[in-house]
CSV table of C-alpha atoms and ligand atoms in Angstrom, one decimal:
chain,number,residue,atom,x,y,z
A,1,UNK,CA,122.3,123.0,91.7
A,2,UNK,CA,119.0,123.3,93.9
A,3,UNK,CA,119.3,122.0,97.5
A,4,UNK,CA,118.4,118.4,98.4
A,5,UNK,CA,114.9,117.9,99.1
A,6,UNK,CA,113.3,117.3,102.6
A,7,UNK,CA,110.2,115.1,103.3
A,8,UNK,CA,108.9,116.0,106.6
A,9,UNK,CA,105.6,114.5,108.0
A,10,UNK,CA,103.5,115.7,111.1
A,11,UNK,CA,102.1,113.0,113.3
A,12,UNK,CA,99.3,113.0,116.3
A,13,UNK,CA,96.0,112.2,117.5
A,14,UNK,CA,93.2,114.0,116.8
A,15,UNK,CA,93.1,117.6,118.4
A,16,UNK,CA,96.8,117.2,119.0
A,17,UNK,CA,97.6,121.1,117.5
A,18,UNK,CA,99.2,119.8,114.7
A,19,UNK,CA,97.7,122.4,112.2
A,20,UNK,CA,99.5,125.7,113.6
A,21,UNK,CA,103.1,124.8,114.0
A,22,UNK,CA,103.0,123.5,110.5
A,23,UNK,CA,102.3,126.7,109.3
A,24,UNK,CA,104.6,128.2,111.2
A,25,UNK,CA,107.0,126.4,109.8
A,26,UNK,CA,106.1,126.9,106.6
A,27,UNK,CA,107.0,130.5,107.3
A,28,UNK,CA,110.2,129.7,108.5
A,29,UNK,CA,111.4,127.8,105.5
A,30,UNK,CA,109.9,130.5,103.2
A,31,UNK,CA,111.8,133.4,104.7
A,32,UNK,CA,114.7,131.1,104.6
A,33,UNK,CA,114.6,131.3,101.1
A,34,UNK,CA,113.6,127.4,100.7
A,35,UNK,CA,110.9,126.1,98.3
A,36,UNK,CA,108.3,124.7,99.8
A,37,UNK,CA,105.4,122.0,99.4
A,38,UNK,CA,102.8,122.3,101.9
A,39,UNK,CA,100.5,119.5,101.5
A,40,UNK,CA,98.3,116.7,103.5
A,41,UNK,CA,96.9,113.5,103.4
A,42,UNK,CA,94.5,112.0,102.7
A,43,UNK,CA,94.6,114.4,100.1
A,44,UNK,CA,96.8,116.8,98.3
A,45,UNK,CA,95.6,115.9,94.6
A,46,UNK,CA,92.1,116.4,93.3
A,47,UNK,CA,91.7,112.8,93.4
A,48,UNK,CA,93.2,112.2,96.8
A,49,UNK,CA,90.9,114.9,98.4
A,50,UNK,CA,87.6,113.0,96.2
A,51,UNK,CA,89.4,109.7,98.6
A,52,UNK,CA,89.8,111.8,101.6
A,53,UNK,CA,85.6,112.8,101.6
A,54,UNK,CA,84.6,109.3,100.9
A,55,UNK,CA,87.1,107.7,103.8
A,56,UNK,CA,86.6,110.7,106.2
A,57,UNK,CA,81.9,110.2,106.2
A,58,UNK,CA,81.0,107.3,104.4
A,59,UNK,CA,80.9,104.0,106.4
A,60,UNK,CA,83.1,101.0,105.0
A,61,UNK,CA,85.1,97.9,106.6
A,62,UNK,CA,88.8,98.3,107.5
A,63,UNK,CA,90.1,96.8,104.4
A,64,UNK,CA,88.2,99.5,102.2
A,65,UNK,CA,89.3,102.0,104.6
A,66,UNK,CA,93.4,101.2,104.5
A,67,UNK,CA,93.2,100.7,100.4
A,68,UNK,CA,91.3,104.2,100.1
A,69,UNK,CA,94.2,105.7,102.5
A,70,UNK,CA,96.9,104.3,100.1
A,71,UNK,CA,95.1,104.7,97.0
A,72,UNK,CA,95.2,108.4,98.0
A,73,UNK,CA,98.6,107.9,99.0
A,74,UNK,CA,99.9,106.7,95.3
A,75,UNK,CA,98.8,109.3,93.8
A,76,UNK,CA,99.6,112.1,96.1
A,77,UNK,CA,103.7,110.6,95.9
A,78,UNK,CA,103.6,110.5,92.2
A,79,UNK,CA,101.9,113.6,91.6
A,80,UNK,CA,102.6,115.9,94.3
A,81,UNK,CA,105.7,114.4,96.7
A,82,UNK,CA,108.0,112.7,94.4
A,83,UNK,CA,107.9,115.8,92.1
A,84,UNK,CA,108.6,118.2,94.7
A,85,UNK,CA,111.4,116.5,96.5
A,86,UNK,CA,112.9,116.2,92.5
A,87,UNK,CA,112.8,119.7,92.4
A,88,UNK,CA,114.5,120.2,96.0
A,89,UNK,CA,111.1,121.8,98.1
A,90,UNK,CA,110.9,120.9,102.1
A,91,UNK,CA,107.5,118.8,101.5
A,92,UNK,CA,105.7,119.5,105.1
A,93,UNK,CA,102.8,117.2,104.5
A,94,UNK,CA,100.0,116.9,107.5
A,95,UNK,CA,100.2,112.8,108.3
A,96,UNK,CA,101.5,110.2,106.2
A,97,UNK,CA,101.8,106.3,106.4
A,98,UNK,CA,102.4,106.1,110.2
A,99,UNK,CA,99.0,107.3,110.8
A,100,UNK,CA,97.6,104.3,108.8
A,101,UNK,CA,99.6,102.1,111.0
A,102,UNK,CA,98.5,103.8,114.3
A,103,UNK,CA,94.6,104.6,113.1
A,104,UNK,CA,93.9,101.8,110.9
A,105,UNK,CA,96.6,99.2,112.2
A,106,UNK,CA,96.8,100.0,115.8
A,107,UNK,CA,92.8,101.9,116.6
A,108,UNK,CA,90.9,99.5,114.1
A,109,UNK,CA,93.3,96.0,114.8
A,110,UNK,CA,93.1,96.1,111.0
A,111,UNK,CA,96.1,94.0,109.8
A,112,UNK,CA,100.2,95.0,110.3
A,113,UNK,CA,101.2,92.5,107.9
A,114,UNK,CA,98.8,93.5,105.2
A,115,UNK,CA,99.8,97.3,105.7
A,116,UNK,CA,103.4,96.9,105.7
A,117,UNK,CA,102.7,94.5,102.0
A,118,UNK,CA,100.9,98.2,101.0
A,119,UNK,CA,103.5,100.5,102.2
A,120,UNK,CA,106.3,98.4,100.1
A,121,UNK,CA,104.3,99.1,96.9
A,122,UNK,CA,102.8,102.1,97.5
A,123,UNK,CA,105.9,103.9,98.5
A,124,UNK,CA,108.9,102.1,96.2
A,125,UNK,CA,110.3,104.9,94.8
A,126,UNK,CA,110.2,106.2,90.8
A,127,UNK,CA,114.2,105.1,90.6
A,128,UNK,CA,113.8,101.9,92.4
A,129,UNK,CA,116.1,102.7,95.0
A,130,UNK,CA,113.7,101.7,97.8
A,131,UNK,CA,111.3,103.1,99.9
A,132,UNK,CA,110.2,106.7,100.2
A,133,UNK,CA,110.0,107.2,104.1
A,134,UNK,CA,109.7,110.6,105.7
A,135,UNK,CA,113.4,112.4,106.5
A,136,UNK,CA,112.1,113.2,109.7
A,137,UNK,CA,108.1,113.0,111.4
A,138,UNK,CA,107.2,114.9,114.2
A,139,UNK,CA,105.1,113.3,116.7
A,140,UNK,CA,102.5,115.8,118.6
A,141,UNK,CA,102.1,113.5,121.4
A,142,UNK,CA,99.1,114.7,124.1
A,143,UNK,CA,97.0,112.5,126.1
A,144,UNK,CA,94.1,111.4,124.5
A,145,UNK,CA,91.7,112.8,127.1
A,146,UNK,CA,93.3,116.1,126.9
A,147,UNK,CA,92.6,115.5,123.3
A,148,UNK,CA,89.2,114.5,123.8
A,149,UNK,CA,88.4,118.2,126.2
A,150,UNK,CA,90.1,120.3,123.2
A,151,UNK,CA,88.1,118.3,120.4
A,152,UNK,CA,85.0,118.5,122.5
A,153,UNK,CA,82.2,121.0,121.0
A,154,UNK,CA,84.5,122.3,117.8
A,155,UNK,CA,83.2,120.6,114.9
A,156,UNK,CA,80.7,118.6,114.0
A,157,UNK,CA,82.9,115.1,113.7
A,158,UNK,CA,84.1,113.3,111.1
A,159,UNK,CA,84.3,109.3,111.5
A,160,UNK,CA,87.4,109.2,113.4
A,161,UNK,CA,87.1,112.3,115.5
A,162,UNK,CA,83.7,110.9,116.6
A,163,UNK,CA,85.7,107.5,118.1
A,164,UNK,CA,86.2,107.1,121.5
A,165,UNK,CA,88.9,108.4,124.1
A,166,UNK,CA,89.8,104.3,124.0
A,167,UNK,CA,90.3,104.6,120.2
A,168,UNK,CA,92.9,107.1,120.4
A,169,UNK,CA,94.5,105.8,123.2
A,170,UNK,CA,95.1,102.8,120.9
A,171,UNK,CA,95.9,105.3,118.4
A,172,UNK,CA,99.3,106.8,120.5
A,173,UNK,CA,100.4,103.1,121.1
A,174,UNK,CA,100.2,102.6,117.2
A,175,UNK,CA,102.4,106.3,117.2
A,176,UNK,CA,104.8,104.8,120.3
A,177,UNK,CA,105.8,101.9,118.1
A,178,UNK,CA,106.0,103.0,115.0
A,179,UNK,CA,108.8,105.3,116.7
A,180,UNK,CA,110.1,102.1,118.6
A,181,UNK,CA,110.9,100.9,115.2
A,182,UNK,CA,112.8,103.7,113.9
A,183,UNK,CA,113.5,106.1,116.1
A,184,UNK,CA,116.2,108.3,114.0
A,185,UNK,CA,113.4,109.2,111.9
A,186,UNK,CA,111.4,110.9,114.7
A,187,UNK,CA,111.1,113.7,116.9
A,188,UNK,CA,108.3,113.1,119.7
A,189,UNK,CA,107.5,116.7,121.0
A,190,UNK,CA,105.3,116.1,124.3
A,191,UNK,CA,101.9,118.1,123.3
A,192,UNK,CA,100.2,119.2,127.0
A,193,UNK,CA,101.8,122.6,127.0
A,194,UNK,CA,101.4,126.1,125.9
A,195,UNK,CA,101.4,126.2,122.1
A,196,UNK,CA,104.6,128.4,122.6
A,197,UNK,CA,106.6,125.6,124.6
A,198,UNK,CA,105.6,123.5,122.5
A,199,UNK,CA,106.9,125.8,118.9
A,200,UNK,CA,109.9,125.9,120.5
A,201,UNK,CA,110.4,121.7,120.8
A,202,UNK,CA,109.4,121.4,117.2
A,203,UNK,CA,111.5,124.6,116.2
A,204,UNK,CA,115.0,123.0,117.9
A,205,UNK,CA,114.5,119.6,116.2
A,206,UNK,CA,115.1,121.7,112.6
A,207,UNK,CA,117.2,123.9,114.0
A,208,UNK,CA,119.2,120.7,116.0
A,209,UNK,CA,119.6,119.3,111.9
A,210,UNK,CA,120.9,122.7,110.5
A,211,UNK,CA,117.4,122.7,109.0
A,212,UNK,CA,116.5,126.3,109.6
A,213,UNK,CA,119.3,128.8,111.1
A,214,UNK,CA,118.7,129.8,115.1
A,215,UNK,CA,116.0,132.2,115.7
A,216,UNK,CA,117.0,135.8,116.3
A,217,UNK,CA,116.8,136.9,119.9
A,218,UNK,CA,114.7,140.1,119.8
A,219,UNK,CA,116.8,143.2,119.7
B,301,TMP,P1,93.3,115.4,109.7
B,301,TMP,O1,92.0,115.7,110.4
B,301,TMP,O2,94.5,115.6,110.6
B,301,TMP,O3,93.5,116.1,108.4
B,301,TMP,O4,93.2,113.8,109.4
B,301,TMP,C1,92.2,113.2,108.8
B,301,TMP,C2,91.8,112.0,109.6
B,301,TMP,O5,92.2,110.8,108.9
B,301,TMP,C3,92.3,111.8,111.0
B,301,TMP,O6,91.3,111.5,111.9
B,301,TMP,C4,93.3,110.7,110.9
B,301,TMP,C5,92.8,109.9,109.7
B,301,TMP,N1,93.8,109.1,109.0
B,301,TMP,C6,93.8,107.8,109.0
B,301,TMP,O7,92.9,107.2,109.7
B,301,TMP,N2,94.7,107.1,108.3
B,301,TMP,C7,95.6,107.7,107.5
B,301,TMP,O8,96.5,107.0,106.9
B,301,TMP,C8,95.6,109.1,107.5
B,301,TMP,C9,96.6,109.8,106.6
B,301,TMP,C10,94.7,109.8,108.2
């Protein structure tokens, strides 16, 4: 008997600080003893990452862009997720569908109907027992200008970091109701902190689920 699998996804603008807590929890399951799928989208399978290039620097309309995002998607369940989960791993995978409903629905005003018709056959699930949907999706949430002054300078920018501050700030309203709609699924962890303030809000929302055990107080 392997443990049931856990499908959590990691949600925020750009420049949020997404990219280091993930890892640390991916220590934390592993010295835990837990299997573990560390992943991201777009991408996470040779052909998804081919998807993620294209939709990430060459120009297209929002249509192109949301079918690229769940082309990418399909194959990164049934060749990465849906495998994983099968086998019991925690699956920490770096954004998932509610970014396409906060950057292309809510910062393009591609759509809602048209992506939630996409996320019903993208995401049915290989037994047909509904909808693969995240067990739990932390939301970084900083102000997009704070954003904006930690992106500033870093990198040369890809086609969404180069938007706007407006652009994002659509971008958290897409995030605000996405959790609106479900909130049990979500943990919001307010982002304009010290990085170790803000480990410990994501680290209690495991530990709060009997996820990972209580840290160790140091001797
Ligand atoms: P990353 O830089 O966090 O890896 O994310 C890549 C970019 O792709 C980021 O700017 C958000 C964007 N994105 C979408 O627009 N829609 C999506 O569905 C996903 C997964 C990412």
């Amino acid at each position: 008997m392997h443990p049931a699998g856990l499908f959590i996804t990691f949600e925020g603008i750009d420049g949020a600080g997404k990219s280091t807590h993930i890892a640390a929890l991916a220590d934390a399951f592993r010295a835990a003893g837990r299997g573990l799928t560390l992943t991201r989208e777009p991408g996470g399978t040779p052909l998804a990452e081919k998807l993620r290039d294209m939709v990430l620097n060459d120009a297209m309309d929002p249509l192109c862009e949301a079918l690229l995002m769940f082309a990418a998607r399909r194959d990164h369940l049934a060749q990465v997720i849906e495998p994983a989960l099968a086998r019991g791993d925690v699956v920490l995978c770096d954004r998932f569908t509610d970014a396409t409903f906060a950057y292309q629905g809510s910062g393009r005003g591609f759509d809602l109907t048209v992506l939630r018709q996409l996320e019903q056959w993208v995401q049915a699930r290989p037994d047909a027992t509904g909808l693969r949907q995240p067990d739990l999706t932390v939301w970084f949430d900083l102000p997009p200008d704070v954003a904006a002054q930690r992106l500033a300078g870093a990198r040369v920018p890809d086609r969404f970091e180069a938007q706007p501050v407006a652009f994002f700030q659509r971008v958290a309203e897409g995030y605000a109701q996405r959790l609106a709609e479900d909130p049990a699924r979500f943990v919001r962890v307010p982002s304009d902190r010290s990085k170790e303030a803000v480990w410990h809000g994501v680290r209690a929302a495991f530990e709060q689920r009997g996820w990972l055990q209580p840290a160790q107080a140091p001797a």
